[in-house]
CSV table of C-alpha atoms and ligand atoms in Angstrom, one decimal:
chain,number,residue,atom,x,y,z
A,1497,MET,CA,0.0,0.0,0.0
A,1498,GLU,CA,1.5,3.3,-1.0
A,1499,ARG,CA,1.4,5.8,1.8
A,1500,THR,CA,2.7,8.9,0.3
A,1501,ASN,CA,-0.2,11.3,0.2
A,1502,ASN,CA,-1.2,14.9,-0.3
A,1503,ARG,CA,-2.6,15.5,3.1
A,1504,HIS,CA,-0.7,18.5,4.3
A,1505,ARG,CA,-0.2,20.8,7.2
A,1506,ASN,CA,0.6,23.8,5.2
A,1507,LEU,CA,-1.9,26.6,5.2
A,1508,LEU,CA,-3.0,27.9,1.9
A,1509,PRO,CA,-2.6,31.5,1.2
A,1510,ALA,CA,-5.9,33.4,1.5
A,1511,LEU,CA,-5.9,34.0,-2.2
A,1512,ALA,CA,-6.6,30.4,-3.1
A,1513,LEU,CA,-9.4,30.2,-0.6
A,1514,GLY,CA,-11.5,32.8,-2.3
A,1515,SER,CA,-14.6,33.6,-0.3
A,1516,LEU,CA,-13.9,30.8,2.1
A,1517,GLY,CA,-12.1,33.3,4.4
A,1518,LEU,CA,-11.2,30.4,6.7
A,1519,LEU,CA,-7.9,28.6,7.0
A,1520,VAL,CA,-8.0,24.9,7.1
A,1521,ASP,CA,-5.7,22.5,8.7
A,1522,GLY,CA,-5.9,19.4,6.6
A,1523,GLY,CA,-3.1,17.7,8.5
A,1524,CYS,CA,-5.1,14.8,10.0
A,1525,GLY,CA,-3.4,12.1,8.0
A,1526,ASP,CA,-1.0,9.5,9.1
A,1527,ASN,CA,1.9,10.9,7.1
A,1528,THR,CA,4.6,8.3,7.1
A,1529,ALA,CA,6.3,9.4,3.9
A,1530,ALA,CA,7.4,12.7,2.4
A,1531,MET,CA,4.5,15.0,1.7
A,1532,ALA,CA,3.8,17.3,-1.1
A,1533,SER,CA,3.7,20.8,0.3
A,1534,GLY,CA,3.2,24.2,-0.9
A,1535,PRO,CA,0.4,26.5,-1.9
A,1536,LEU,CA,-0.9,24.4,-4.7
A,1537,ASP,CA,-2.0,21.4,-2.7
A,1538,LEU,CA,-5.6,20.4,-3.1
A,1539,ILE,CA,-7.6,20.8,0.1
A,1540,PRO,CA,-8.7,17.3,1.4
A,1541,ILE,CA,-12.4,16.9,2.3
A,1542,THR,CA,-13.3,15.8,5.9
A,1543,ASP,CA,-13.9,12.1,6.3
A,1544,ILE,CA,-16.7,12.0,9.0
A,1545,ASN,CA,-16.6,8.2,9.3
A,1546,PRO,CA,-14.0,6.7,11.6
A,1547,ALA,CA,-14.2,3.2,10.0
A,1548,PRO,CA,-10.9,2.6,8.2
A,1549,ASP,CA,-12.5,1.3,5.0
A,1550,VAL,CA,-15.3,3.9,4.7
A,1551,VAL,CA,-14.9,7.4,3.4
A,1552,GLU,CA,-18.0,9.4,4.3
A,1553,VAL,CA,-18.2,13.0,3.3
A,1554,LYS,CA,-20.6,15.9,3.0
A,1555,LEU,CA,-20.2,17.7,-0.3
A,1556,VAL,CA,-22.1,20.9,-1.2
A,1557,ALA,CA,-22.3,22.7,-4.5
A,1558,THR,CA,-22.7,26.4,-4.0
A,1559,VAL,CA,-22.0,29.9,-5.3
A,1560,GLY,CA,-18.9,31.7,-4.3
A,1561,GLN,CA,-16.0,33.8,-5.3
A,1562,THR,CA,-12.4,33.2,-6.2
A,1563,LYS,CA,-9.5,35.4,-7.4
A,1564,TYR,CA,-8.1,34.0,-10.6
A,1565,LEU,CA,-6.2,37.2,-11.3
A,1566,ASP,CA,-5.1,40.1,-9.2
A,1567,THR,CA,-7.5,42.4,-11.1
A,1568,GLY,CA,-10.5,41.2,-9.1
A,1569,PRO,CA,-12.7,38.4,-7.9
A,1570,ALA,CA,-14.7,36.1,-10.1
A,1571,ALA,CA,-18.2,34.8,-9.2
A,1572,ILE,CA,-17.9,31.0,-9.4
A,1573,TRP,CA,-19.9,27.9,-8.7
A,1574,GLY,CA,-17.9,25.4,-6.7
A,1575,TYR,CA,-17.9,22.4,-4.4
A,1576,GLY,CA,-17.3,22.8,-0.7
A,1577,ASP,CA,-16.7,20.6,2.3
A,1578,GLY,CA,-20.1,20.4,4.1
A,1579,ALA,CA,-18.5,19.1,7.3
A,1580,LYS,CA,-16.7,22.4,7.9
A,1581,ALA,CA,-18.7,25.2,9.4
A,1582,GLY,CA,-19.0,28.0,6.9
A,1583,ALA,CA,-17.0,26.3,4.2
A,1584,GLY,CA,-17.8,27.8,0.9
A,1585,ALA,CA,-17.1,26.9,-2.8
A,1586,ILE,CA,-13.5,26.3,-3.7
A,1587,VAL,CA,-12.0,25.7,-7.2
A,1588,PRO,CA,-11.1,22.9,-7.6
A,1589,GLY,CA,-13.4,21.2,-5.2
A,1590,PRO,CA,-12.1,19.4,-2.2
A,1591,LEU,CA,-9.9,16.4,-2.7
A,1592,ILE,CA,-11.6,13.1,-1.9
A,1593,GLU,CA,-9.1,10.3,-1.0
A,1594,ALA,CA,-9.8,6.7,-0.5
A,1595,ARG,CA,-8.0,3.4,-0.6
A,1596,GLN,CA,-8.7,0.7,-3.1
A,1597,GLY,CA,-11.7,-1.3,-2.0
A,1598,ASP,CA,-13.1,1.4,0.3
A,1599,THR,CA,-16.8,2.3,0.4
A,1600,VAL,CA,-17.4,6.0,-0.4
A,1601,ILE,CA,-20.5,7.7,0.8
A,1602,VAL,CA,-21.2,11.2,-0.3
A,1603,HIS,CA,-24.0,13.2,1.2
A,1604,PHE,CA,-24.5,15.8,-1.4
A,1605,THR,CA,-26.5,19.1,-1.1
A,1606,ASN,CA,-27.2,21.4,-3.9
A,1607,HIS,CA,-27.2,25.1,-3.0
A,1608,LEU,CA,-26.8,26.2,-6.7
A,1609,PRO,CA,-29.6,28.3,-8.3
A,1610,GLU,CA,-30.3,25.4,-10.7
A,1611,PRO,CA,-30.5,21.6,-10.6
A,1612,THR,CA,-27.3,19.5,-10.8
A,1613,THR,CA,-25.9,16.0,-10.2
A,1614,VAL,CA,-22.5,14.6,-9.4
A,1615,HIS,CA,-20.8,12.1,-11.7
A,1616,TRP,CA,-17.7,10.1,-10.6
A,1617,HIS,CA,-15.7,10.1,-13.8
A,1618,GLY,CA,-13.8,6.8,-14.3
A,1619,VAL,CA,-14.9,5.1,-11.1
A,1620,ARG,CA,-16.6,1.8,-11.7
A,1621,VAL,CA,-19.5,2.8,-9.6
A,1622,SER,CA,-22.8,0.9,-9.3
A,1623,ASN,CA,-25.1,2.4,-11.9
A,1624,ALA,CA,-27.4,4.1,-9.4
A,1625,ALA,CA,-24.4,6.2,-8.2
A,1626,ASP,CA,-23.4,7.4,-11.7
A,1627,GLY,CA,-24.9,10.8,-11.4
A,1628,THR,CA,-26.5,11.1,-14.9
A,1629,HIS,CA,-30.0,11.8,-16.1
A,1630,ALA,CA,-30.2,8.1,-16.9
A,1631,THR,CA,-29.7,7.0,-13.3
A,1632,GLN,CA,-31.3,9.7,-11.1
A,1633,HIS,CA,-33.5,12.8,-11.1
A,1634,GLN,CA,-31.6,16.0,-11.0
A,1635,VAL,CA,-31.0,17.4,-7.5
A,1636,PRO,CA,-33.1,20.6,-7.3
A,1637,THR,CA,-31.9,23.7,-5.5
A,1638,GLY,CA,-31.9,23.0,-1.8
A,1639,GLY,CA,-32.2,19.3,-2.5
A,1640,THR,CA,-29.9,16.4,-1.4
A,1641,PHE,CA,-28.8,13.1,-2.8
A,1642,ASP,CA,-26.7,10.3,-1.3
A,1643,TYR,CA,-24.1,8.6,-3.5
A,1644,GLN,CA,-22.7,5.3,-2.3
A,1645,PHE,CA,-20.2,3.2,-4.2
A,1646,SER,CA,-17.1,1.2,-3.7
A,1647,VAL,CA,-13.8,2.1,-5.4
A,1648,PRO,CA,-12.5,-1.1,-6.9
A,1649,ASP,CA,-9.5,0.5,-8.8
A,1650,ALA,CA,-6.5,2.5,-7.6
A,1651,GLY,CA,-6.0,5.6,-9.7
A,1652,THR,CA,-6.7,9.2,-10.3
A,1653,PHE,CA,-10.4,10.1,-10.9
A,1654,TRP,CA,-12.5,13.2,-10.7
A,1655,TYR,CA,-16.1,14.3,-10.1
A,1656,HIS,CA,-18.2,16.9,-11.8
A,1657,PRO,CA,-21.9,17.6,-12.6
A,1658,HIS,CA,-23.7,15.9,-15.5
A,1659,VAL,CA,-26.3,18.6,-16.0
A,1660,ARG,CA,-25.4,21.5,-18.3
A,1661,SER,CA,-21.8,20.4,-17.9
A,1662,ASP,CA,-20.5,23.0,-20.3
A,1663,VAL,CA,-21.7,25.7,-18.0
A,1664,GLN,CA,-21.5,24.1,-14.6
A,1665,ILE,CA,-18.0,22.6,-14.9
A,1666,GLU,CA,-16.7,25.9,-16.5
A,1667,ARG,CA,-18.0,27.8,-13.5
A,1668,GLY,CA,-15.8,25.7,-11.2
A,1669,LEU,CA,-17.7,22.5,-10.3
A,1670,HIS,CA,-15.0,19.8,-10.5
A,1671,GLY,CA,-12.7,18.1,-8.1
A,1672,MET,CA,-10.3,15.1,-7.8
A,1673,LEU,CA,-10.8,11.7,-6.3
A,1674,ILE,CA,-7.7,9.7,-5.7
A,1675,VAL,CA,-7.9,6.1,-4.9
A,1676,ARG,CA,-4.6,4.9,-3.3
A,1677,GLY,CA,-3.2,1.5,-3.9
A,1678,GLY,CA,-1.1,-0.4,-6.4
A,1679,PRO,CA,2.7,-0.7,-6.4
A,1680,ALA,CA,4.7,1.3,-3.9
A,1681,ILE,CA,6.7,3.9,-5.8
A,1682,PRO,CA,9.3,5.8,-3.8
A,1683,VAL,CA,8.9,9.5,-4.5
A,1684,ALA,CA,9.9,12.7,-2.8
A,1685,ALA,CA,6.3,14.0,-3.3
A,1686,ASP,CA,3.1,12.8,-4.8
A,1687,ARG,CA,1.3,15.8,-6.2
A,1688,ALA,CA,-2.1,16.2,-7.8
A,1689,PHE,CA,-2.9,18.9,-10.4
A,1690,VAL,CA,-6.3,19.8,-11.8
A,1691,LEU,CA,-5.6,21.5,-15.1
A,1692,ASP,CA,-8.2,23.9,-16.4
A,1693,ASP,CA,-8.6,27.2,-18.2
A,1694,VAL,CA,-11.0,30.0,-17.8
A,1695,LYS,CA,-12.1,32.8,-20.1
A,1696,LEU,CA,-11.7,36.0,-18.0
A,1697,ASP,CA,-12.6,39.5,-18.8
A,1698,GLY,CA,-10.4,42.5,-17.9
A,1699,ALA,CA,-11.8,42.6,-14.4
A,1700,GLY,CA,-10.9,39.0,-13.7
A,1701,ARG,CA,-14.5,37.7,-14.0
A,1702,LEU,CA,-15.6,34.7,-15.9
A,1703,SER,CA,-16.8,35.8,-19.3
A,1704,GLU,CA,-20.5,35.4,-20.0
A,1705,VAL,CA,-19.9,35.5,-23.7
A,1706,THR,CA,-20.1,32.2,-25.6
A,1707,ASP,CA,-19.3,32.7,-29.2
A,1708,SER,CA,-19.6,30.4,-32.2
A,1709,THR,CA,-15.9,29.3,-31.9
A,1710,ASP,CA,-16.6,28.3,-28.3
A,1711,LEU,CA,-19.5,26.2,-29.4
A,1712,MET,CA,-17.7,24.7,-32.4
A,1713,LEU,CA,-14.3,23.9,-30.9
A,1714,GLY,CA,-15.2,23.8,-27.2
A,1715,ARG,CA,-14.6,26.8,-25.1
A,1716,GLN,CA,-10.9,27.7,-24.6
A,1717,GLY,CA,-10.1,30.2,-21.9
A,1718,ASN,CA,-7.4,32.9,-22.0
A,1719,VAL,CA,-5.9,31.9,-18.7
A,1720,THR,CA,-4.6,28.4,-17.8
A,1721,LEU,CA,-5.0,27.1,-14.3
A,1722,ALA,CA,-3.3,24.5,-12.2
A,1723,ASN,CA,-5.4,23.8,-9.1
A,1724,GLY,CA,-7.4,26.9,-9.6
A,1725,ARG,CA,-4.3,29.2,-9.8
A,1726,ALA,CA,-3.0,31.1,-12.7
A,1727,ASP,CA,0.3,31.9,-11.1
A,1728,GLY,CA,0.9,28.6,-9.2
A,1729,SER,CA,4.3,27.4,-8.2
A,1730,ILE,CA,5.8,24.5,-6.4
A,1731,THR,CA,9.2,24.1,-4.8
A,1732,VAL,CA,11.2,21.0,-5.6
A,1733,LYS,CA,14.7,19.7,-4.9
A,1734,ASN,CA,17.4,19.0,-7.4
A,1735,GLY,CA,17.7,15.2,-7.8
A,1736,ALA,CA,14.2,14.5,-6.5
A,1737,ARG,CA,11.9,12.1,-8.1
A,1738,GLU,CA,8.3,13.2,-7.9
A,1739,ARG,CA,4.9,11.7,-8.9
A,1740,TRP,CA,2.5,14.1,-10.6
A,1741,ARG,CA,-1.1,13.3,-11.3
A,1742,PHE,CA,-3.0,15.3,-13.8
A,1743,VAL,CA,-6.7,15.6,-14.7
A,1744,ASN,CA,-7.8,17.8,-17.5
A,1745,ALA,CA,-11.0,19.5,-16.3
A,1746,ALA,CA,-11.2,22.1,-19.1
A,1747,ASN,CA,-14.2,22.3,-21.4
A,1748,GLY,CA,-12.2,22.3,-24.6
A,1749,ARG,CA,-8.5,22.9,-24.1
A,1750,TYR,CA,-6.0,20.1,-24.7
A,1751,PHE,CA,-2.9,20.2,-22.5
A,1752,SER,CA,0.3,19.1,-24.2
A,1753,LEU,CA,2.7,19.2,-21.2
A,1754,ARG,CA,6.4,19.7,-21.5
A,1755,LEU,CA,9.0,20.4,-18.9
A,1756,PRO,CA,12.1,21.8,-20.6
A,1757,GLY,CA,15.2,19.8,-20.1
A,1758,HIS,CA,13.3,16.9,-18.6
A,1759,ARG,CA,11.4,13.8,-19.7
A,1760,PHE,CA,8.3,12.3,-18.1
A,1761,THR,CA,8.0,8.6,-17.2
A,1762,VAL,CA,4.4,8.0,-17.8
A,1763,ILE,CA,3.2,5.4,-15.2
A,1764,GLY,CA,-0.5,5.7,-15.2
A,1765,TRP,CA,-3.6,6.5,-17.3
A,1766,ASP,CA,-7.3,6.8,-16.5
A,1767,GLY,CA,-7.5,3.2,-15.2
A,1768,GLY,CA,-4.5,3.3,-13.0
A,1769,ILE,CA,-0.9,2.1,-13.2
A,1770,LEU,CA,0.3,0.9,-16.6
A,1771,PRO,CA,1.8,-2.6,-17.1
A,1772,GLU,CA,4.9,-0.9,-18.6
A,1773,PRO,CA,5.8,2.7,-18.0
A,1774,TYR,CA,7.2,4.7,-20.9
A,1775,SER,CA,9.3,7.8,-21.3
A,1776,ALA,CA,8.0,10.8,-23.1
A,1777,ASP,CA,9.0,14.5,-23.9
A,1778,THR,CA,5.4,15.7,-23.9
A,1779,VAL,CA,2.2,14.3,-22.5
A,1780,LEU,CA,-1.0,15.1,-24.3
A,1781,ILE,CA,-4.0,15.3,-22.0
A,1782,SER,CA,-7.4,15.8,-23.6
A,1783,PRO,CA,-10.5,16.9,-21.6
A,1784,GLY,CA,-11.5,14.2,-19.1
A,1785,GLU,CA,-8.3,12.2,-19.3
A,1786,ARG,CA,-5.9,11.5,-16.5
A,1787,TYR,CA,-2.1,10.9,-16.6
A,1788,GLU,CA,0.3,10.0,-13.9
A,1789,VAL,CA,4.0,10.7,-14.4
A,1790,LEU,CA,7.3,10.4,-12.6
A,1791,VAL,CA,9.8,13.2,-13.2
A,1792,ASP,CA,13.4,13.2,-12.1
A,1793,LEU,CA,14.1,16.8,-11.4
A,1794,ALA,CA,17.5,18.1,-12.3
A,1795,ARG,CA,18.4,21.8,-12.0
A,1796,PRO,CA,20.7,23.7,-9.8
A,1797,PRO,CA,19.3,25.5,-6.7
A,1798,GLN,CA,17.7,28.9,-7.3
A,1799,ASP,CA,16.8,27.8,-10.8
A,1800,ALA,CA,13.2,28.0,-12.0
A,1801,LEU,CA,11.4,26.3,-14.8
A,1802,ALA,CA,7.9,26.5,-16.2
A,1803,LEU,CA,5.8,23.4,-16.8
A,1804,GLU,CA,4.3,24.4,-20.2
A,1805,THR,CA,1.5,23.4,-22.4
A,1806,ILE,CA,2.5,23.6,-26.1
A,1807,TYR,CA,0.5,24.0,-29.2
A,1808,TYR,CA,-1.5,21.0,-30.3
A,1809,PHE,CA,-3.4,21.1,-33.6
A,1810,ARG,CA,-6.8,19.6,-32.7
A,1811,ALA,CA,-9.1,21.3,-35.0
A,1812,HIS,CA,-9.3,22.7,-38.5
A,1813,GLY,CA,-8.3,26.4,-38.4
A,1814,MET,CA,-6.7,26.5,-34.9
A,1815,THR,CA,-3.8,28.9,-35.2
A,1816,PHE,CA,-0.4,28.4,-33.7
A,1817,VAL,CA,0.2,29.7,-30.1
A,1818,GLU,CA,3.4,29.9,-28.3
A,1819,PRO,CA,4.0,27.6,-25.3
A,1820,GLU,CA,2.1,28.8,-22.2
A,1821,ALA,CA,3.2,28.3,-18.6
A,1822,VAL,CA,0.9,26.2,-16.5
A,1823,LEU,CA,3.0,26.1,-13.3
A,1824,ARG,CA,6.3,27.4,-12.1
A,1825,ILE,CA,8.8,25.0,-10.6
A,1826,ASP,CA,11.3,26.5,-8.2
A,1827,PHE,CA,14.4,24.6,-7.3
A,1828,ALA,CA,15.8,24.8,-3.8
A,1829,GLY,CA,18.1,22.3,-2.1
A,1830,GLN,CA,19.4,18.8,-2.9
A,1831,ALA,CA,17.4,15.6,-2.5
A,1832,ALA,CA,18.7,12.3,-1.4
A,1833,ALA,CA,19.0,9.7,-4.2
A,1834,PRO,CA,15.5,8.3,-5.0
A,1835,GLY,CA,14.8,4.7,-4.0
A,1836,SER,CA,14.5,2.0,-6.7
A,1837,LEU,CA,11.5,1.7,-8.8
A,1838,PRO,CA,9.2,-1.3,-8.7
A,1839,THR,CA,9.9,-4.2,-11.0
A,1840,VAL,CA,6.2,-5.1,-11.3
A,1841,TRP,CA,3.8,-2.3,-12.3
A,1842,GLY,CA,0.1,-2.6,-13.2
A,1843,GLU,CA,-1.7,-5.5,-14.8
A,1844,ALA,CA,-2.1,-5.5,-18.6
A,1845,PRO,CA,-5.8,-5.1,-19.7
A,1846,ASP,CA,-7.1,-8.7,-19.9
A,1847,VAL,CA,-9.7,-8.3,-22.6
A,1848,ALA,CA,-9.3,-10.6,-25.6
A,1849,VAL,CA,-11.1,-10.4,-28.9
A,1850,ASP,CA,-11.2,-12.5,-32.0
A,1851,GLN,CA,-12.9,-12.4,-35.4
A,1852,ASN,CA,-16.2,-13.5,-33.8
A,1853,THR,CA,-16.3,-10.5,-31.3
A,1854,ARG,CA,-19.3,-8.3,-32.0
A,1855,VAL,CA,-18.3,-4.9,-33.4
A,1856,ARG,CA,-20.3,-1.7,-32.8
A,1857,ASN,CA,-19.7,0.9,-35.4
A,1858,LEU,CA,-20.0,4.6,-34.5
A,1859,ILE,CA,-19.5,7.6,-36.7
A,1860,LEU,CA,-18.8,11.0,-35.0
A,1861,GLY,CA,-20.2,13.8,-37.1
A,1862,GLU,CA,-20.8,17.5,-37.1
A,1863,GLN,CA,-23.3,19.9,-38.6
A,1864,THR,CA,-22.1,23.4,-38.8
A,1865,ALA,CA,-24.5,26.2,-37.8
A,1866,THR,CA,-26.7,26.9,-40.8
A,1867,GLY,CA,-27.2,30.6,-40.0
A,1868,GLY,CA,-30.3,32.1,-38.5
A,1869,GLY,CA,-28.7,31.9,-35.1
A,1870,ALA,CA,-28.7,28.1,-35.0
A,1871,ASP,CA,-26.1,26.3,-33.0
A,1872,PRO,CA,-23.9,23.7,-34.5
A,1873,ARG,CA,-24.9,20.1,-33.8
A,1874,PHE,CA,-22.6,17.2,-33.0
A,1875,LEU,CA,-23.7,13.7,-34.1
A,1876,ILE,CA,-23.3,10.0,-33.4
A,1877,ASN,CA,-24.4,7.9,-36.4
A,1878,GLY,CA,-26.2,10.9,-37.8
A,1879,ALA,CA,-28.3,11.7,-34.8
A,1880,SER,CA,-27.9,14.0,-31.8
A,1881,PHE,CA,-28.6,13.3,-28.1
A,1882,PRO,CA,-31.2,12.4,-27.0
A,1883,ASN,CA,-32.2,10.9,-30.4
A,1884,VAL,CA,-29.2,8.5,-30.8
A,1885,PRO,CA,-30.6,5.0,-30.4
A,1886,PRO,CA,-29.0,3.4,-27.3
A,1887,ILE,CA,-26.6,0.5,-27.7
A,1888,ALA,CA,-28.3,-2.5,-26.1
A,1889,ALA,CA,-25.9,-5.2,-24.8
A,1890,THR,CA,-25.3,-7.6,-21.9
A,1891,SER,CA,-23.3,-7.0,-18.8
A,1892,GLY,CA,-20.0,-9.0,-18.9
A,1893,ASP,CA,-19.9,-9.5,-22.7
A,1894,VAL,CA,-16.8,-8.4,-24.6
A,1895,GLU,CA,-17.4,-6.2,-27.7
A,1896,ILE,CA,-15.4,-4.0,-30.0
A,1897,TRP,CA,-16.4,-0.4,-30.6
A,1898,SER,CA,-15.1,1.0,-33.8
A,1899,VAL,CA,-15.4,4.8,-33.7
A,1900,LYS,CA,-14.8,6.8,-36.8
A,1901,ASN,CA,-14.1,10.5,-36.5
A,1902,ASP,CA,-15.8,12.0,-39.5
A,1903,THR,CA,-15.4,15.6,-38.4
A,1904,GLU,CA,-12.7,18.2,-38.8
A,1905,MET,CA,-11.5,18.1,-35.2
A,1906,ASP,CA,-10.4,15.7,-32.5
A,1907,HIS,CA,-12.9,14.4,-29.9
A,1908,PRO,CA,-12.1,12.9,-26.5
A,1909,PHE,CA,-14.4,10.0,-26.3
A,1910,HIS,CA,-15.6,8.9,-22.8
A,1911,LEU,CA,-17.5,5.8,-21.7
A,1912,HIS,CA,-19.0,5.7,-18.2
A,1913,GLY,CA,-18.7,2.9,-15.7
A,1914,MET,CA,-16.0,0.7,-17.3
A,1915,PHE,CA,-12.6,0.8,-18.8
A,1916,PHE,CA,-11.6,-0.2,-22.3
A,1917,LYS,CA,-8.4,-1.2,-24.1
A,1918,VAL,CA,-7.5,0.6,-27.3
A,1919,LEU,CA,-6.9,-2.0,-30.1
A,1920,ASP,CA,-5.8,0.1,-33.0
A,1921,VAL,CA,-6.0,3.5,-34.7
A,1922,ASP,CA,-6.6,3.2,-38.5
A,1923,GLY,CA,-5.4,-0.4,-38.1
A,1924,VAL,CA,-2.2,0.4,-36.2
A,1925,ALA,CA,-1.8,-1.0,-32.7
A,1926,PRO,CA,-0.8,1.7,-30.1
A,1927,SER,CA,2.7,1.6,-28.7
A,1928,HIS,CA,1.5,1.5,-25.0
A,1929,ASP,CA,-1.0,-0.5,-23.2
A,1930,GLY,CA,-3.3,0.4,-20.3
A,1931,TRP,CA,-6.9,0.9,-19.3
A,1932,LYS,CA,-8.7,4.0,-20.5
A,1933,ASP,CA,-12.1,5.5,-20.0
A,1934,THR,CA,-11.5,8.6,-22.1
A,1935,VAL,CA,-9.5,8.6,-25.3
A,1936,ASN,CA,-8.7,11.2,-27.9
A,1937,ILE,CA,-9.9,10.3,-31.4
A,1938,LYS,CA,-8.1,12.4,-33.9
A,1939,HIS,CA,-9.7,13.4,-37.1
A,1940,PRO,CA,-10.1,11.7,-39.5
A,1941,ASN,CA,-9.1,8.4,-37.8
A,1942,THR,CA,-11.0,5.3,-36.8
A,1943,LEU,CA,-10.1,4.1,-33.3
A,1944,ARG,CA,-11.1,0.6,-32.2
A,1945,PHE,CA,-11.3,-0.4,-28.5
A,1946,ALA,CA,-12.3,-3.6,-26.8
A,1947,VAL,CA,-14.5,-3.5,-23.7
A,1948,ARG,CA,-15.8,-6.0,-21.3
A,1949,TYR,CA,-19.1,-4.5,-20.2
A,1950,GLY,CA,-19.5,-3.6,-16.6
A,1951,ALA,CA,-22.5,-3.7,-14.3
A,1952,ALA,CA,-26.0,-3.7,-15.7
A,1953,GLY,CA,-27.7,-0.3,-16.1
A,1954,ARG,CA,-27.7,2.8,-18.3
A,1955,TRP,CA,-24.3,4.2,-19.0
A,1956,MET,CA,-23.6,7.4,-20.9
A,1957,TYR,CA,-20.9,7.8,-23.6
A,1958,HIS,CA,-20.0,11.1,-25.1
A,1959,CYS,CA,-17.4,13.5,-26.3
A,1960,HIS,CA,-15.7,15.2,-23.3
A,1961,ILE,CA,-15.5,18.5,-25.1
A,1962,LEU,CA,-18.4,19.7,-23.0
A,1963,GLU,CA,-20.0,21.9,-25.7
A,1964,HIS,CA,-20.0,19.0,-28.1
A,1965,ALA,CA,-21.6,16.7,-25.5
A,1966,GLU,CA,-24.3,19.3,-24.8
A,1967,LEU,CA,-24.8,19.9,-28.5
A,1968,GLY,CA,-25.6,16.3,-29.1
A,1969,MET,CA,-22.5,14.1,-29.2
A,1970,MET,CA,-23.7,11.9,-26.3
A,1971,ALA,CA,-25.7,8.6,-26.1
A,1972,GLU,CA,-26.4,5.6,-23.9
A,1973,LEU,CA,-25.2,2.1,-23.5
A,1974,VAL,CA,-27.9,0.0,-21.9
A,1975,LEU,CA,-26.6,-3.2,-20.3
A,1976,ALA,CA,-29.0,-6.0,-19.4
A,1977,PRO,CA,-28.0,-8.3,-16.6
A,1978,LYS,CA,-26.2,-11.5,-17.6
A,1979,GLN,CA,-28.7,-14.4,-17.7
B,3067,C2O,CU1,-16.5,13.3,-17.1
B,3067,C2O,CU2,-20.0,11.9,-18.7
B,3067,C2O,O1,-18.2,12.6,-17.9
B,3068,CU,CU1,-16.0,16.6,-29.4
């Protein structure tokens, strides 16, 4: 069991707390290994249940304020820790941490001015806890809903609304859920970063303007954020090996991360630790995806570096932009030599297919706005949600989905409630293996994945560019129980 964690005793600067106006001591953990520290740590939620294998929390969604820029506060919607008196909305929401196999109970209260739900992205929850329109009624203003599920997989997950997600997630409703477990990896720090961007006006407020480019390509902001901060920094030691977990919570922006002079060792994807880590100069993270990397930091003391996101061509007509800093890395001091890495990592996805495996063919399409103020539509097999016929299948069966991107832009394709294994892209097998629940499908490729269907119920699949999902690129997989 890996014990490095992000629970911390450092107090966050008031800036990051927005309207919270309350300093929080999150240092209740049993810290037996080096802790990540610094102003960018996520704030852990309070576990109100003393049982070691139950994480029980009170989560609220409410309106609040945060300061993305020095120019002024932005009105936000965010999650808060309902167990803390007076706790308000923070962006990102509080960090929920559990251990593999735990039961998670979330008492959710909606204090937003509109209905919402909470979806546990990537977690193989029971269908009733999936937080979509297919599994529950929307939680009205002032209403409550209890989510209860177990967390069978170690990895980096996240939570967010599944109602008007393009608006609600953009306003700040998203948080990370880390399930600890898997091989012990000796690191000087295990840090978690929620990547996002926001479109701010000159006064530092969230822009209310949604233009046709936002709808067509997915809204990209003008300010990138790491853990809700535009100017975030961490302090590291020369020679240290750190583990960094990333989720891309942005509506439309792809992060293509690079740390000049360094390489990443990619150790994990959506579904947890990979069977074989690999080394990479850049890590492309499309909306909804998670990546975990190790980085061996090497710079003299007093040096500083930026973790950057570099240009990635994901849509027809996207113009070149220079690299943008996501996070500043300050070097101070010298670390002891890192311990040795595990010899056994994760398990390879065990889903086998042959020529008799049933294939589901999906074509992603788009319909540009036809004038007269009409919005563009995004299509699956020629139809828009909710008119896409559901895929009807049986829990436990193995099938292949062949998804053809017939549009002029990439789409990050997400399936709820289960993981899949990518088989090939235009017939070419990928160079790395691991479980995914969200995968970028470049235009004009056809990507095939194999999936062993999970629990019975109604599971959504959709593009995770949130404007695309809300404009129709979304549908259901309906699984009947195995006879
Ligand atoms: Cu991140 Cu339908 O989900
Ligand atoms: Cu899309």
